[in-house]
Short mmCIF file of C-alpha atoms in Angstrom, two decimals:
data_model
loop_
_atom_site.label_atom_id
_atom_site.label_comp_id
_atom_site.label_asym_id
_atom_site.label_seq_id
_atom_site.Cartn_x
_atom_site.Cartn_y
_atom_site.Cartn_z
CA UNK P 1 7.82 -18.97 1.91
CA UNK P 2 4.92 -18.64 -0.51
CA UNK P 3 4.97 -21.13 -3.37
CA UNK P 4 4.30 -18.53 -6.07
CA UNK P 5 3.80 -14.82 -6.58
CA UNK P 6 0.69 -13.25 -8.01
CA UNK P 7 1.68 -12.67 -11.66
CA UNK P 8 1.71 -8.84 -11.82
CA UNK P 9 2.98 -7.31 -15.03
CA UNK P 10 5.47 -4.44 -14.83
CA UNK P 11 7.01 -2.13 -17.41
CA UNK P 12 10.74 -1.38 -17.53
CA UNK P 13 11.53 2.29 -16.85
CA UNK P 14 15.28 1.93 -16.23
CA UNK P 15 17.50 0.90 -17.92
CA UNK P 16 15.90 2.82 -20.76
CA UNK P 17 16.86 0.30 -23.41
CA UNK P 18 17.85 -3.35 -23.57
CA UNK P 19 21.54 -4.08 -23.53
CA UNK P 20 22.38 -1.36 -20.98
CA UNK P 21 23.59 -2.35 -17.50
CA UNK P 22 21.01 -5.13 -17.39
CA UNK P 23 18.96 -6.73 -20.15
CA UNK P 24 15.20 -6.67 -19.52
CA UNK P 25 12.24 -6.76 -21.93
CA UNK P 26 9.93 -3.74 -21.85
CA UNK P 27 7.13 -5.76 -20.22
CA UNK P 28 7.67 -8.66 -17.83
CA UNK P 29 6.34 -10.23 -14.63
CA UNK P 30 7.53 -8.75 -11.35
CA UNK P 31 8.84 -12.13 -10.21
CA UNK P 32 11.17 -12.15 -13.21
CA UNK P 33 12.89 -9.05 -11.83
CA UNK P 34 13.90 -10.61 -8.53
CA UNK P 35 17.35 -11.66 -9.72
CA UNK P 36 18.26 -7.96 -9.90
CA UNK P 37 20.17 -6.80 -6.79
CA UNK P 38 18.67 -3.29 -6.68
CA UNK P 39 15.05 -2.92 -7.70
CA UNK P 40 12.70 0.09 -7.54
CA UNK P 41 8.96 -0.46 -7.99
CA UNK P 42 6.74 2.46 -8.99
CA UNK P 43 2.96 2.63 -9.25
CA UNK P 44 -0.08 4.84 -8.92
CA UNK P 45 -2.21 4.79 -5.73
CA UNK P 46 -4.05 1.50 -5.24
CA UNK P 47 -2.05 -0.37 -7.88
CA UNK P 48 -0.81 -2.96 -5.40
CA UNK P 49 2.73 -1.89 -4.49
CA UNK P 50 2.38 -2.89 -0.84
CA UNK P 51 0.62 -6.19 -1.61
CA UNK P 52 3.29 -7.06 -4.17
CA UNK P 53 6.12 -6.17 -1.80
CA UNK P 54 4.72 -8.08 1.17
CA UNK P 55 4.12 -11.18 -0.91
CA UNK P 56 7.51 -10.98 -2.63
CA UNK P 57 9.31 -10.46 0.69
CA UNK P 58 7.85 -13.73 1.97
CA UNK P 59 8.69 -15.41 -1.36
CA UNK P 60 12.33 -14.32 -1.09
CA UNK P 61 12.63 -14.88 2.65
CA UNK P 62 13.40 -11.17 2.95
CA UNK P 63 12.73 -8.44 5.52
CA UNK P 64 9.80 -6.09 4.85
CA UNK P 65 9.65 -2.53 6.23
CA UNK P 66 7.99 0.73 5.43
CA UNK P 67 10.68 3.33 4.78
CA UNK P 68 9.63 5.07 7.96
CA UNK P 69 9.94 1.99 10.17
CA UNK P 70 13.25 1.03 8.56
CA UNK P 71 14.73 4.43 9.41
CA UNK P 72 13.34 4.34 12.93
CA UNK P 73 14.88 0.92 13.55
CA UNK P 74 18.13 1.91 11.81
CA UNK P 75 18.01 -1.26 9.72
CA UNK P 76 18.35 -3.54 12.73
CA UNK P 77 18.93 -7.26 11.94
CA UNK P 78 19.23 -6.69 8.19
CA UNK P 79 22.87 -7.67 7.71
CA UNK P 80 23.38 -9.85 4.62
CA UNK P 81 19.61 -9.90 3.95
CA UNK P 82 17.34 -8.75 1.15
CA UNK P 83 15.24 -5.81 2.33
CA UNK P 84 11.91 -4.53 1.00
CA UNK P 85 11.42 -0.83 1.73
CA UNK P 86 7.84 0.23 1.04
CA UNK P 87 6.18 3.64 0.64
CA UNK P 88 9.00 6.11 0.12
CA UNK P 89 6.30 8.56 -1.01
CA UNK P 90 4.42 8.45 2.31
CA UNK P 91 7.49 9.45 4.28
CA UNK P 92 8.61 11.99 1.71
CA UNK P 93 5.17 13.67 1.62
CA UNK P 94 5.14 14.42 5.34
CA UNK P 95 7.18 17.60 5.04
CA UNK P 96 10.58 16.05 5.69
CA UNK P 97 13.68 18.17 5.28
CA UNK P 98 14.25 17.25 1.65
CA UNK P 99 17.08 14.85 2.45
CA UNK P 100 15.05 11.69 2.91
CA UNK P 101 17.04 9.79 0.27
CA UNK P 102 20.30 10.78 1.96
CA UNK P 103 18.97 9.45 5.28
CA UNK P 104 17.87 6.25 3.61
CA UNK P 105 21.24 5.70 1.92
CA UNK P 106 23.03 6.26 5.21
CA UNK P 107 20.99 3.61 7.05
CA UNK P 108 21.17 1.11 4.18
CA UNK P 109 24.95 1.39 4.19
CA UNK P 110 25.04 0.96 7.97
CA UNK P 111 22.82 -2.12 8.06
CA UNK P 112 24.89 -4.26 5.67
CA UNK P 113 22.02 -5.70 3.63
CA UNK P 114 22.84 -7.44 0.36
CA UNK P 115 19.81 -6.66 -1.83
CA UNK P 116 17.44 -3.67 -1.94
CA UNK P 117 13.84 -3.34 -3.10
CA UNK P 118 12.20 0.10 -2.81
CA UNK P 119 8.66 1.20 -3.71
CA UNK P 120 7.31 4.68 -4.40
CA UNK P 121 4.31 6.32 -6.01
CA UNK P 122 5.18 7.19 -9.57
CA UNK P 123 4.28 10.87 -9.07
CA UNK P 124 6.69 11.17 -6.12
CA UNK P 125 9.67 9.47 -7.74
CA UNK P 126 12.27 12.05 -8.76
CA UNK P 127 13.84 9.91 -11.45
CA UNK P 128 17.52 10.54 -12.13
CA UNK P 129 17.83 12.68 -8.98
CA UNK P 130 16.71 9.83 -6.71
CA UNK P 131 18.67 7.24 -8.67
CA UNK P 132 21.90 9.22 -8.42
CA UNK P 133 21.59 9.34 -4.63
CA UNK P 134 20.49 5.72 -4.24
CA UNK P 135 23.40 4.39 -6.26
CA UNK P 136 25.61 5.14 -3.25
CA UNK P 137 23.69 2.39 -1.42
CA UNK P 138 23.57 -0.17 -4.23
CA UNK P 139 25.56 -3.29 -3.37
CA UNK P 140 26.22 -4.03 -7.03
CA UNK P 141 26.01 -1.86 -10.13
CA UNK P 142 23.01 -3.71 -11.54
CA UNK P 143 19.64 -2.02 -10.93
CA UNK P 144 16.23 -1.60 -12.50
CA UNK P 145 13.23 0.69 -12.11
CA UNK P 146 9.91 -0.90 -13.05
CA UNK P 147 6.31 0.31 -12.90
CA UNK P 148 3.18 -1.72 -12.16
CA UNK P 149 0.96 -1.96 -15.21
CA UNK P 150 -2.87 -1.73 -15.05
CA UNK P 151 -4.47 -5.11 -14.45
CA UNK P 152 -4.97 -7.23 -17.54
CA UNK P 153 -8.22 -9.12 -18.10
CA UNK P 154 -6.53 -12.32 -16.93
CA UNK P 155 -5.26 -10.63 -13.75
CA UNK P 156 -8.71 -9.18 -13.05
CA UNK P 157 -10.25 -12.65 -13.33
CA UNK P 158 -7.59 -14.11 -11.03
CA UNK P 159 -8.37 -11.48 -8.38
CA UNK P 160 -12.14 -11.95 -8.69
CA UNK P 161 -11.80 -15.72 -8.43
CA UNK P 162 -9.55 -15.26 -5.40
CA UNK P 163 -12.36 -13.27 -3.80
CA UNK P 164 -14.75 -16.20 -4.52
CA UNK P 165 -16.57 -14.06 -7.09
CA UNK P 166 -18.17 -16.70 -9.32
CA UNK P 167 -19.29 -14.61 -12.30
CA UNK P 168 -16.16 -12.71 -13.28
CA UNK P 169 -16.90 -12.48 -17.01
CA UNK P 170 -20.46 -11.24 -16.46
CA UNK P 171 -19.19 -8.73 -13.86
CA UNK P 172 -16.63 -7.33 -16.30
CA UNK P 173 -19.20 -7.09 -19.09
CA UNK P 174 -21.66 -5.31 -16.79
CA UNK P 175 -18.95 -2.84 -15.75
CA UNK P 176 -18.24 -2.06 -19.39
CA UNK P 177 -21.96 -1.51 -20.15
CA UNK P 178 -22.17 0.90 -17.22
CA UNK P 179 -19.00 2.70 -18.36
CA UNK P 180 -17.12 2.06 -15.12
CA UNK P 181 -14.77 -0.57 -16.57
CA UNK P 182 -11.83 1.82 -15.97
CA UNK P 183 -12.22 0.96 -12.28
CA UNK P 184 -11.33 -2.67 -12.97
CA UNK P 185 -7.69 -2.07 -13.90
CA UNK P 186 -6.71 -0.85 -10.42
CA UNK P 187 -6.71 -3.56 -7.70
CA UNK P 188 -7.95 -1.17 -5.02
CA UNK P 189 -10.93 0.15 -6.96
CA UNK P 190 -11.65 -3.33 -8.34
CA UNK P 191 -12.04 -4.80 -4.85
CA UNK P 192 -14.03 -1.79 -3.69
CA UNK P 193 -16.35 -2.18 -6.67
CA UNK P 194 -16.91 -5.85 -5.82
CA UNK P 195 -17.85 -4.93 -2.24
CA UNK P 196 -20.32 -2.29 -3.41
CA UNK P 197 -21.89 -4.40 -6.18
CA UNK P 198 -22.40 -7.34 -3.82
CA UNK P 199 -24.78 -5.02 -1.98
CA UNK P 200 -26.72 -4.69 -5.24
CA UNK P 201 -25.77 -1.13 -6.17
CA UNK P 202 -23.51 -0.12 -9.07
CA UNK P 203 -21.76 3.27 -8.71
CA UNK P 204 -21.85 5.75 -11.59
CA UNK P 205 -18.24 6.93 -11.24
CA UNK P 206 -15.13 6.75 -9.04
CA UNK P 207 -16.36 9.43 -6.62
CA UNK P 208 -19.60 7.56 -6.01
CA UNK P 209 -17.66 4.31 -5.63
CA UNK P 210 -15.54 5.77 -2.82
CA UNK P 211 -18.59 7.23 -1.11
CA UNK P 212 -20.54 3.97 -1.24
CA UNK P 213 -17.55 1.89 -0.14
CA UNK P 214 -16.79 4.27 2.74
CA UNK P 215 -20.36 4.00 4.03
CA UNK P 216 -20.24 0.23 3.64
CA UNK P 217 -16.99 -0.09 5.59
CA UNK P 218 -18.20 2.18 8.41
CA UNK P 219 -21.39 0.23 9.10
CA UNK P 220 -21.33 -1.97 12.20
CA UNK P 221 -22.17 -5.43 10.86
CA UNK P 222 -22.04 -7.19 14.23
CA UNK P 223 -25.44 -6.92 15.97
CA UNK P 224 -23.98 -7.47 19.42
CA UNK P 225 -21.46 -4.66 18.94
CA UNK P 226 -24.23 -2.49 17.50
CA UNK P 227 -26.11 -2.65 20.81
CA UNK P 228 -23.07 -1.44 22.75
CA UNK P 229 -21.68 2.06 23.17
CA UNK P 230 -18.93 1.22 20.66
CA UNK P 231 -21.49 0.60 17.91
CA UNK P 232 -23.82 3.53 18.40
CA UNK P 233 -22.36 5.82 15.70
CA UNK P 234 -23.74 5.98 12.17
CA UNK P 235 -21.44 6.17 9.11
CA UNK P 236 -22.10 9.88 8.53
CA UNK P 237 -21.04 10.56 12.13
CA UNK P 238 -17.84 8.58 11.71
CA UNK P 239 -16.64 10.02 8.39
CA UNK P 240 -15.36 13.36 9.73
CA UNK P 241 -13.71 11.61 12.68
CA UNK P 242 -12.07 9.06 10.37
CA UNK P 243 -10.83 11.91 8.20
CA UNK P 244 -9.37 13.65 11.24
CA UNK P 245 -7.49 10.51 12.29
CA UNK P 246 -6.16 9.86 8.79
CA UNK P 247 -5.13 13.48 8.32
CA UNK P 248 -3.32 13.43 11.68
CA UNK P 249 -1.40 10.30 10.72
CA UNK P 250 -0.50 11.65 7.30
CA UNK P 251 0.67 15.16 8.16
CA UNK P 252 1.99 14.99 11.73
CA UNK P 253 4.64 12.27 11.31
CA UNK P 254 3.21 10.18 14.15
CA UNK P 255 3.15 6.40 14.06
CA UNK P 256 -0.26 5.87 15.67
CA UNK P 257 -3.12 7.34 17.70
CA UNK P 258 -3.13 5.85 21.19
CA UNK P 259 -6.52 4.65 22.47
CA UNK P 260 -5.44 4.96 26.09
CA UNK P 261 -6.12 8.09 28.12
CA UNK P 262 -2.50 9.20 28.07
CA UNK P 263 0.01 9.18 25.23
CA UNK P 264 2.39 6.25 24.97
CA UNK P 265 5.12 8.49 23.50
CA UNK P 266 5.71 11.37 21.11
CA UNK P 267 5.01 9.07 18.16
CA UNK P 268 1.66 7.94 19.55
CA UNK P 269 -0.44 10.82 20.96
CA UNK P 270 -3.62 10.04 22.87
CA UNK P 271 -7.01 10.25 21.18
CA UNK P 272 -7.81 12.92 23.79
CA UNK P 273 -5.58 15.35 21.90
CA UNK P 274 -7.89 15.02 18.91
CA UNK P 275 -10.98 15.88 20.95
CA UNK P 276 -12.94 12.92 19.61
CA UNK P 277 -14.90 10.20 21.33
CA UNK P 278 -12.94 7.04 22.11
CA UNK P 279 -15.89 4.77 21.35
CA UNK P 280 -16.15 6.32 17.88
CA UNK P 281 -12.50 5.42 17.24
CA UNK P 282 -13.16 1.89 18.47
CA UNK P 283 -16.11 1.52 16.11
CA UNK P 284 -14.06 2.96 13.24
CA UNK P 285 -11.15 0.55 13.81
CA UNK P 286 -13.36 -2.43 14.64
CA UNK P 287 -11.48 -3.45 17.78
CA UNK P 288 -8.59 -2.53 20.03
CA UNK P 289 -5.37 -4.02 18.73
CA UNK P 290 -2.69 -5.35 21.11
CA UNK P 291 -0.89 -2.03 21.44
CA UNK P 292 -4.11 -0.05 21.88
CA UNK P 293 -3.45 2.23 18.94
CA UNK P 294 -4.76 3.19 15.54
CA UNK P 295 -1.65 2.75 13.41
CA UNK P 296 -0.57 4.28 10.15
CA UNK P 297 -0.87 1.65 7.38
#
């Protein structure tokens, strides 16, 4: 178990006022919600839902799953446990049959867990409609829906110091002078900005930040690998291939892209089906993982 959770601030969405089913202030730390049996965490892209869930699952000694993997495993070994179910939006956005919540409720009830935590992008949460369906799976009547707040100045400094960034105050002031300080309040864009600025180049806007960070991440930094076939591709050659892989994972409902010559199952088609060069995939992913596949996050 981790000794402490990163102190992320959340805002209460449900119950809509204090004194309803459960009494919560409008703003509080996520860790102060963990006494609630049924908890839904919302947030915009990059706000840290997955990081928060993974850390909190360890903190609580709970089981962590993506919604997709939980349904595939039918909630195996979750009896009497707290379960963290991440990324409802990713599964819902893949063109499912519109009954994803019903499927989820069915498996939760089968598995016999005792506490539920569920995350979803704010834009994909259907509010009262989703809540009404999920209540059939709630172990107790008490529940709350909370949303991750933008990073405060203190939280930004904590993250920068955690990344061994020694001049946090100067960095924040420089970002404000360059009118890109809005990128600091989102953990994902904050860390991307740090990576880009370390190279000595401030982006002018979010689009330029993503472009610069993408090129930075796709460069082969290992000289030995760069001399091999796996390192021969330049960032501009890898971008369209990376986009193809990501698009395939997002829209086809597959778990991974297999790096072997033949598919390892319907959920893991071979890279040959994408008509792209295996060594380009290997350079994009950095290395072959133990199951020889590029997996969905």
